PDB file of C-alpha atoms and ligand atoms in Angstrom:
ATOM      1  CA  UNK A 996      20.807  19.917  31.337  1.00  0.00           C
ATOM      2  CA  UNK A 997      22.711  19.358  28.149  1.00  0.00           C
ATOM      3  CA  UNK A 998      21.812  17.102  25.253  1.00  0.00           C
ATOM      4  CA  UNK A 999      24.351  14.477  26.285  1.00  0.00           C
ATOM      5  CA  UNK A1000      22.990  14.261  29.835  1.00  0.00           C
ATOM      6  CA  UNK A1001      19.433  14.127  28.536  1.00  0.00           C
ATOM      7  CA  UNK A1002      20.233  11.226  26.241  1.00  0.00           C
ATOM      8  CA  UNK A1003      22.075   9.398  29.008  1.00  0.00           C
ATOM      9  CA  UNK A1004      19.107   9.761  31.335  1.00  0.00           C
ATOM     10  CA  UNK A1005      16.688   8.597  28.643  1.00  0.00           C
ATOM     11  CA  UNK A1006      18.833   5.536  27.937  1.00  0.00           C
ATOM     12  CA  UNK A1007      18.803   4.620  31.611  1.00  0.00           C
ATOM     13  CA  UNK A1008      15.056   5.006  31.833  1.00  0.00           C
ATOM     14  CA  UNK A1009      14.500   2.942  28.695  1.00  0.00           C
ATOM     15  CA  UNK A1010      16.695   0.216  30.092  1.00  0.00           C
ATOM     16  CA  UNK A1011      14.799   0.116  33.377  1.00  0.00           C
ATOM     17  CA  UNK A1012      11.421   0.119  31.607  1.00  0.00           C
ATOM     18  CA  UNK A1013      12.576  -2.685  29.295  1.00  0.00           C
ATOM     19  CA  UNK A1014      13.784  -4.800  32.195  1.00  0.00           C
ATOM     20  CA  UNK A1015      10.498  -4.230  34.043  1.00  0.00           C
ATOM     21  CA  UNK A1016       8.713  -5.600  30.994  1.00  0.00           C
ATOM     22  CA  UNK A1017      11.137  -8.477  30.496  1.00  0.00           C
ATOM     23  CA  UNK A1018      12.382  -7.016  27.230  1.00  0.00           C
ATOM     24  CA  UNK A1019      15.843  -6.720  25.733  1.00  0.00           C
ATOM     25  CA  UNK A1020      16.754  -2.988  25.800  1.00  0.00           C
ATOM     26  CA  UNK A1021      18.854  -3.624  22.688  1.00  0.00           C
ATOM     27  CA  UNK A1022      15.767  -3.979  20.498  1.00  0.00           C
ATOM     28  CA  UNK A1023      14.632  -0.409  21.258  1.00  0.00           C
ATOM     29  CA  UNK A1024      15.815   2.420  19.019  1.00  0.00           C
ATOM     30  CA  UNK A1025      15.816   6.096  19.978  1.00  0.00           C
ATOM     31  CA  UNK A1026      14.960   8.531  17.231  1.00  0.00           C
ATOM     32  CA  UNK A1027      15.671  12.202  17.852  1.00  0.00           C
ATOM     33  CA  UNK A1028      12.562  14.107  16.730  1.00  0.00           C
ATOM     34  CA  UNK A1029      14.190  17.249  15.375  1.00  0.00           C
ATOM     35  CA  UNK A1030      11.498  19.558  13.992  1.00  0.00           C
ATOM     36  CA  UNK A1031      12.679  23.148  14.645  1.00  0.00           C
ATOM     37  CA  UNK A1032      15.971  21.826  16.096  1.00  0.00           C
ATOM     38  CA  UNK A1033      19.022  23.404  14.409  1.00  0.00           C
ATOM     39  CA  UNK A1034      21.762  21.221  12.874  1.00  0.00           C
ATOM     40  CA  UNK A1035      24.278  22.157  15.590  1.00  0.00           C
ATOM     41  CA  UNK A1036      22.148  20.435  18.204  1.00  0.00           C
ATOM     42  CA  UNK A1037      21.724  17.372  16.014  1.00  0.00           C
ATOM     43  CA  UNK A1038      25.519  17.264  15.813  1.00  0.00           C
ATOM     44  CA  UNK A1039      25.673  17.300  19.618  1.00  0.00           C
ATOM     45  CA  UNK A1040      23.209  14.428  19.771  1.00  0.00           C
ATOM     46  CA  UNK A1041      25.351  12.530  17.266  1.00  0.00           C
ATOM     47  CA  UNK A1042      28.376  13.062  19.485  1.00  0.00           C
ATOM     48  CA  UNK A1043      26.364  11.603  22.358  1.00  0.00           C
ATOM     49  CA  UNK A1044      25.731   8.483  20.277  1.00  0.00           C
ATOM     50  CA  UNK A1045      22.439   9.124  18.474  1.00  0.00           C
ATOM     51  CA  UNK A1046      22.319   8.117  14.799  1.00  0.00           C
ATOM     52  CA  UNK A1047      18.632   8.172  13.913  1.00  0.00           C
ATOM     53  CA  UNK A1048      16.577  11.352  13.517  1.00  0.00           C
ATOM     54  CA  UNK A1049      13.022  12.122  12.456  1.00  0.00           C
ATOM     55  CA  UNK A1050      11.803  15.198  10.605  1.00  0.00           C
ATOM     56  CA  UNK A1051       8.231  16.426  10.061  1.00  0.00           C
ATOM     57  CA  UNK A1052       8.695  18.639   7.039  1.00  0.00           C
ATOM     58  CA  UNK A1053      10.381  17.719   3.805  1.00  0.00           C
ATOM     59  CA  UNK A1054      12.023  21.082   3.113  1.00  0.00           C
ATOM     60  CA  UNK A1055      13.261  21.582   6.664  1.00  0.00           C
ATOM     61  CA  UNK A1056      14.570  18.022   6.717  1.00  0.00           C
ATOM     62  CA  UNK A1057      16.376  18.340   3.386  1.00  0.00           C
ATOM     63  CA  UNK A1058      18.239  21.413   4.590  1.00  0.00           C
ATOM     64  CA  UNK A1059      19.507  19.608   7.663  1.00  0.00           C
ATOM     65  CA  UNK A1060      20.349  16.415   5.790  1.00  0.00           C
ATOM     66  CA  UNK A1061      22.438  18.566   3.461  1.00  0.00           C
ATOM     67  CA  UNK A1062      24.180  20.438   6.290  1.00  0.00           C
ATOM     68  CA  UNK A1063      24.940  17.226   8.185  1.00  0.00           C
ATOM     69  CA  UNK A1064      25.978  15.022   5.299  1.00  0.00           C
ATOM     70  CA  UNK A1065      29.501  14.673   6.727  1.00  0.00           C
ATOM     71  CA  UNK A1066      27.992  12.513   9.493  1.00  0.00           C
ATOM     72  CA  UNK A1067      26.697   8.927   9.130  1.00  0.00           C
ATOM     73  CA  UNK A1068      23.133   9.772  10.155  1.00  0.00           C
ATOM     74  CA  UNK A1069      19.859   8.163   9.242  1.00  0.00           C
ATOM     75  CA  UNK A1070      16.787  10.345   8.738  1.00  0.00           C
ATOM     76  CA  UNK A1071      13.215   9.090   8.792  1.00  0.00           C
ATOM     77  CA  UNK A1072      10.152  11.100   7.852  1.00  0.00           C
ATOM     78  CA  UNK A1073       7.518  11.306  10.618  1.00  0.00           C
ATOM     79  CA  UNK A1074       5.245  14.220   9.670  1.00  0.00           C
ATOM     80  CA  UNK A1075       2.131  14.801   7.604  1.00  0.00           C
ATOM     81  CA  UNK A1076       3.146  14.087   4.025  1.00  0.00           C
ATOM     82  CA  UNK A1077       1.509  15.673   1.009  1.00  0.00           C
ATOM     83  CA  UNK A1078       1.345  13.753  -2.246  1.00  0.00           C
ATOM     84  CA  UNK A1079       3.417  16.312  -4.106  1.00  0.00           C
ATOM     85  CA  UNK A1080       6.297  15.872  -1.616  1.00  0.00           C
ATOM     86  CA  UNK A1081       6.410  12.080  -1.766  1.00  0.00           C
ATOM     87  CA  UNK A1082       9.155  11.913  -4.371  1.00  0.00           C
ATOM     88  CA  UNK A1083      11.488  14.171  -2.386  1.00  0.00           C
ATOM     89  CA  UNK A1084      10.718  12.261   0.800  1.00  0.00           C
ATOM     90  CA  UNK A1085      11.461   8.863  -0.775  1.00  0.00           C
ATOM     91  CA  UNK A1086      14.679  10.179  -2.293  1.00  0.00           C
ATOM     92  CA  UNK A1087      16.038  11.700   0.900  1.00  0.00           C
ATOM     93  CA  UNK A1088      14.660   9.797   3.887  1.00  0.00           C
ATOM     94  CA  UNK A1089      15.302   6.132   4.539  1.00  0.00           C
ATOM     95  CA  UNK A1090      11.811   5.379   5.865  1.00  0.00           C
ATOM     96  CA  UNK A1091       8.396   7.034   6.313  1.00  0.00           C
ATOM     97  CA  UNK A1092       6.580   6.442   9.636  1.00  0.00           C
ATOM     98  CA  UNK A1093       3.496   8.433   8.727  1.00  0.00           C
ATOM     99  CA  UNK A1094       1.822   6.561   5.888  1.00  0.00           C
ATOM    100  CA  UNK A1095      -1.637   7.709   6.835  1.00  0.00           C
ATOM    101  CA  UNK A1096      -3.880   6.705   3.930  1.00  0.00           C
ATOM    102  CA  UNK A1097      -4.198   4.267   1.063  1.00  0.00           C
ATOM    103  CA  UNK A1098      -3.766   7.150  -1.353  1.00  0.00           C
ATOM    104  CA  UNK A1099      -0.404   8.057   0.178  1.00  0.00           C
ATOM    105  CA  UNK A1100       0.669   4.404   0.225  1.00  0.00           C
ATOM    106  CA  UNK A1101      -0.111   4.118  -3.494  1.00  0.00           C
ATOM    107  CA  UNK A1102       1.831   7.248  -4.289  1.00  0.00           C
ATOM    108  CA  UNK A1103       4.903   6.034  -2.374  1.00  0.00           C
ATOM    109  CA  UNK A1104       4.509   2.686  -4.122  1.00  0.00           C
ATOM    110  CA  UNK A1105       4.572   4.218  -7.581  1.00  0.00           C
ATOM    111  CA  UNK A1106       7.603   6.407  -6.853  1.00  0.00           C
ATOM    112  CA  UNK A1107       9.453   3.436  -5.353  1.00  0.00           C
ATOM    113  CA  UNK A1108       8.610   1.177  -8.297  1.00  0.00           C
ATOM    114  CA  UNK A1109       9.897   3.781 -10.718  1.00  0.00           C
ATOM    115  CA  UNK A1110      13.165   3.654  -8.814  1.00  0.00           C
ATOM    116  CA  UNK A1111      13.139  -0.127  -8.750  1.00  0.00           C
ATOM    117  CA  UNK A1112      13.061  -0.354  -4.988  1.00  0.00           C
ATOM    118  CA  UNK A1113      10.793  -1.396  -2.188  1.00  0.00           C
ATOM    119  CA  UNK A1114      10.607   1.430   0.278  1.00  0.00           C
ATOM    120  CA  UNK A1115      10.405   0.987   4.105  1.00  0.00           C
ATOM    121  CA  UNK A1116       7.161   2.286   5.600  1.00  0.00           C
ATOM    122  CA  UNK A1117       5.149   2.313   8.795  1.00  0.00           C
ATOM    123  CA  UNK A1118       1.371   2.644   8.661  1.00  0.00           C
ATOM    124  CA  UNK A1119       0.090   5.374  10.969  1.00  0.00           C
ATOM    125  CA  UNK A1120      -3.028   4.396  12.893  1.00  0.00           C
ATOM    126  CA  UNK A1121      -5.389   7.012  14.324  1.00  0.00           C
ATOM    127  CA  UNK A1122      -6.558   5.236  17.472  1.00  0.00           C
ATOM    128  CA  UNK A1123      -8.235   8.168  19.187  1.00  0.00           C
ATOM    129  CA  UNK A1124     -10.729   8.762  16.364  1.00  0.00           C
ATOM    130  CA  UNK A1125      -9.486  12.344  16.293  1.00  0.00           C
ATOM    131  CA  UNK A1126     -10.581  14.239  13.233  1.00  0.00           C
ATOM    132  CA  UNK A1127      -7.694  16.649  13.601  1.00  0.00           C
ATOM    133  CA  UNK A1128      -5.165  13.833  13.405  1.00  0.00           C
ATOM    134  CA  UNK A1129      -4.042  11.876  10.419  1.00  0.00           C
ATOM    135  CA  UNK A1130      -3.729   8.122  10.232  1.00  0.00           C
ATOM    136  CA  UNK A1131      -5.846   5.139   9.252  1.00  0.00           C
ATOM    137  CA  UNK A1132      -8.817   4.616  11.571  1.00  0.00           C
ATOM    138  CA  UNK A1133      -8.372   0.940  12.589  1.00  0.00           C
ATOM    139  CA  UNK A1134     -11.392  -0.288  10.598  1.00  0.00           C
ATOM    140  CA  UNK A1135     -10.141   1.488   7.483  1.00  0.00           C
ATOM    141  CA  UNK A1136      -6.706  -0.040   7.981  1.00  0.00           C
ATOM    142  CA  UNK A1137      -8.198  -3.521   8.216  1.00  0.00           C
ATOM    143  CA  UNK A1138     -10.336  -3.027   5.126  1.00  0.00           C
ATOM    144  CA  UNK A1139      -7.308  -1.675   3.212  1.00  0.00           C
ATOM    145  CA  UNK A1140      -5.010  -4.570   4.123  1.00  0.00           C
ATOM    146  CA  UNK A1141      -5.394  -6.459   0.896  1.00  0.00           C
ATOM    147  CA  UNK A1142      -4.640  -3.409  -1.218  1.00  0.00           C
ATOM    148  CA  UNK A1143      -1.712  -2.386   0.970  1.00  0.00           C
ATOM    149  CA  UNK A1144      -0.304  -5.860   0.741  1.00  0.00           C
ATOM    150  CA  UNK A1145      -0.545  -5.758  -3.039  1.00  0.00           C
ATOM    151  CA  UNK A1146       1.839  -2.769  -3.359  1.00  0.00           C
ATOM    152  CA  UNK A1147       5.266  -4.268  -4.170  1.00  0.00           C
ATOM    153  CA  UNK A1148       6.992  -0.875  -3.931  1.00  0.00           C
ATOM    154  CA  UNK A1149       6.362  -0.841  -0.193  1.00  0.00           C
ATOM    155  CA  UNK A1150       8.343  -2.661   2.446  1.00  0.00           C
ATOM    156  CA  UNK A1151       6.033  -2.473   5.489  1.00  0.00           C
ATOM    157  CA  UNK A1152       8.041  -2.529   8.724  1.00  0.00           C
ATOM    158  CA  UNK A1153       5.314  -1.865  11.252  1.00  0.00           C
ATOM    159  CA  UNK A1154       2.833   0.584  12.752  1.00  0.00           C
ATOM    160  CA  UNK A1155       3.021   4.077  14.197  1.00  0.00           C
ATOM    161  CA  UNK A1156       0.650   6.023  16.413  1.00  0.00           C
ATOM    162  CA  UNK A1157       0.352   9.236  18.421  1.00  0.00           C
ATOM    163  CA  UNK A1158      -2.112   8.883  21.326  1.00  0.00           C
ATOM    164  CA  UNK A1159      -4.563  11.736  21.976  1.00  0.00           C
ATOM    165  CA  UNK A1160      -2.983  14.511  23.998  1.00  0.00           C
ATOM    166  CA  UNK A1161      -3.784  14.539  27.704  1.00  0.00           C
ATOM    167  CA  UNK A1162      -5.101  10.983  27.877  1.00  0.00           C
ATOM    168  CA  UNK A1163      -3.528   7.944  29.475  1.00  0.00           C
ATOM    169  CA  UNK A1164      -1.417   6.655  26.568  1.00  0.00           C
ATOM    170  CA  UNK A1165      -1.164   3.051  27.728  1.00  0.00           C
ATOM    171  CA  UNK A1166      -4.406   1.671  26.250  1.00  0.00           C
ATOM    172  CA  UNK A1167      -3.447   3.200  22.891  1.00  0.00           C
ATOM    173  CA  UNK A1168      -0.024   1.571  22.943  1.00  0.00           C
ATOM    174  CA  UNK A1169      -1.606  -1.756  23.886  1.00  0.00           C
ATOM    175  CA  UNK A1170      -4.087  -1.377  21.041  1.00  0.00           C
ATOM    176  CA  UNK A1171      -1.356  -0.675  18.486  1.00  0.00           C
ATOM    177  CA  UNK A1172       0.526  -3.775  19.613  1.00  0.00           C
ATOM    178  CA  UNK A1173      -2.639  -5.856  19.283  1.00  0.00           C
ATOM    179  CA  UNK A1174      -3.253  -4.581  15.762  1.00  0.00           C
ATOM    180  CA  UNK A1175       0.345  -5.391  14.834  1.00  0.00           C
ATOM    181  CA  UNK A1176      -0.055  -8.916  16.151  1.00  0.00           C
ATOM    182  CA  UNK A1177      -3.313  -9.321  14.286  1.00  0.00           C
ATOM    183  CA  UNK A1178      -1.942  -8.320  10.885  1.00  0.00           C
ATOM    184  CA  UNK A1179       1.608  -9.558  11.304  1.00  0.00           C
ATOM    185  CA  UNK A1180       1.124 -12.635   9.165  1.00  0.00           C
ATOM    186  CA  UNK A1181      -0.194 -10.565   6.281  1.00  0.00           C
ATOM    187  CA  UNK A1182       3.043  -8.683   5.838  1.00  0.00           C
ATOM    188  CA  UNK A1183       5.588 -11.280   6.937  1.00  0.00           C
ATOM    189  CA  UNK A1184       8.529 -11.416   9.346  1.00  0.00           C
ATOM    190  CA  UNK A1185       9.913  -7.907   8.712  1.00  0.00           C
ATOM    191  CA  UNK A1186       6.641  -6.377   9.818  1.00  0.00           C
ATOM    192  CA  UNK A1187       7.408  -6.210  13.547  1.00  0.00           C
ATOM    193  CA  UNK A1188       8.134  -2.601  14.556  1.00  0.00           C
ATOM    194  CA  UNK A1189       6.079  -0.358  16.805  1.00  0.00           C
ATOM    195  CA  UNK A1190       6.868   3.340  16.398  1.00  0.00           C
ATOM    196  CA  UNK A1191       5.280   4.805  19.528  1.00  0.00           C
ATOM    197  CA  UNK A1192       6.297   6.843  22.552  1.00  0.00           C
ATOM    198  CA  UNK A1193       7.460  10.463  22.794  1.00  0.00           C
ATOM    199  CA  UNK A1194       9.009  12.668  25.508  1.00  0.00           C
ATOM    200  CA  UNK A1195       6.184  12.318  28.024  1.00  0.00           C
ATOM    201  CA  UNK A1196       5.326   8.665  27.572  1.00  0.00           C
ATOM    202  CA  UNK A1197       8.279   6.741  26.183  1.00  0.00           C
ATOM    203  CA  UNK A1198       8.689   4.565  29.280  1.00  0.00           C
ATOM    204  CA  UNK A1199       5.070   3.402  29.040  1.00  0.00           C
ATOM    205  CA  UNK A1200       5.622   2.773  25.329  1.00  0.00           C
ATOM    206  CA  UNK A1201       8.651   0.595  26.117  1.00  0.00           C
ATOM    207  CA  UNK A1202       6.635  -1.381  28.643  1.00  0.00           C
ATOM    208  CA  UNK A1203       4.041  -2.021  25.927  1.00  0.00           C
ATOM    209  CA  UNK A1204       6.421  -3.113  23.200  1.00  0.00           C
ATOM    210  CA  UNK A1205       7.710  -0.004  21.372  1.00  0.00           C
ATOM    211  CA  UNK A1206      10.760  -0.551  19.154  1.00  0.00           C
ATOM    212  CA  UNK A1207      11.112   3.023  17.823  1.00  0.00           C
ATOM    213  CA  UNK A1208      10.795   5.917  20.293  1.00  0.00           C
ATOM    214  CA  UNK A1209      10.422   9.332  18.688  1.00  0.00           C
ATOM    215  CA  UNK A1210      11.770  11.771  21.280  1.00  0.00           C
ATOM    216  CA  UNK A1211      12.108  15.522  20.844  1.00  0.00           C
ATOM    217  CA  UNK A1212      11.793  17.806  23.880  1.00  0.00           C
ATOM    218  CA  UNK A1213      13.294  15.396  26.400  1.00  0.00           C
ATOM    219  CA  UNK A1214      16.503  15.449  24.335  1.00  0.00           C
ATOM    220  CA  UNK A1215      16.639  18.932  22.854  1.00  0.00           C
ATOM    221  CA  UNK A1216      14.564  21.002  25.298  1.00  0.00           C
ATOM    222  CA  UNK A1217      11.336  22.852  24.621  1.00  0.00           C
ATOM    223  CA  UNK A1218      10.741  23.881  21.014  1.00  0.00           C
ATOM    224  CA  UNK A1219      10.823  27.590  20.332  1.00  0.00           C
TER     225      UNK A1219
HETATM  226  C1  PLP B1867       7.294  16.253  17.550  1.00  0.00           C
HETATM  227  C2  PLP B1867       7.037  14.812  17.341  1.00  0.00           C
HETATM  228  C3  PLP B1867       7.556  13.847  18.213  1.00  0.00           C
HETATM  229  C4  PLP B1867       8.348  14.185  19.448  1.00  0.00           C
HETATM  230  O1  PLP B1867       7.559  14.854  20.390  1.00  0.00           O
HETATM  231  P1  PLP B1867       8.172  15.290  21.813  1.00  0.00           P
HETATM  232  O2  PLP B1867       6.989  15.478  22.653  1.00  0.00           O
HETATM  233  O3  PLP B1867       8.963  16.526  21.564  1.00  0.00           O
HETATM  234  O4  PLP B1867       9.051  14.166  22.266  1.00  0.00           O
HETATM  235  C5  PLP B1867       7.298  12.523  17.922  1.00  0.00           C
HETATM  236  N1  PLP B1867       6.579  12.149  16.848  1.00  0.00           N
HETATM  237  C6  PLP B1867       6.073  13.035  15.985  1.00  0.00           C
HETATM  238  C7  PLP B1867       5.294  12.559  14.824  1.00  0.00           C
HETATM  239  C8  PLP B1867       6.283  14.395  16.215  1.00  0.00           C
HETATM  240  O5  PLP B1867       5.751  15.281  15.364  1.00  0.00           O
END
């Protein structure tokens, strides 16, 4: 199947999942997760109506942003971010979904303040207690709230998670939604987004409240 057909099918499935959950499908955004995907395929996805894309590596992302700058696309950063790449990420991506530590949050804050902006971020939560995965363990997130809140260079939009591979994702999506609800008042009305759900579990994520779906293989095919 082609990219256009894939996107069409995904849209239909999202709509059905949203209706099952009594949600408005219009509040759910599809992000094309484009690591290893060449610019030509991103162009095809654009022609099929996609506008938002997520990249995992700064250098790879910058190349594609450059090659596709004739199109009105929005790129978010969704990968592991090293401190020394923060400046480039802030300058070239319009949001970071993978703010995985207080240290990284502070670094983004200082770059954003230098530029006189407040920069849109999602805090990544590591719900599976997986050592191999990045993200705030929930208890660390809660104990960092006050410091996170005190960083004026950040504009916190919500939370992001990746459930452990091979497990039922639903309890993890539920948990992320509960954490969002618990801390919502801390960050104010703009803090309402749930970045969760990928190719194999986006319908479950929609049922549990996702607002940003990060979808790669189901749109672009298997990565090579
Ligand atoms: C690769 C990736 C995705 C998309 O994964 P698929 O299984 O291809 O849909 C989503 N989020 C992040 C952070 C990723 O690295």
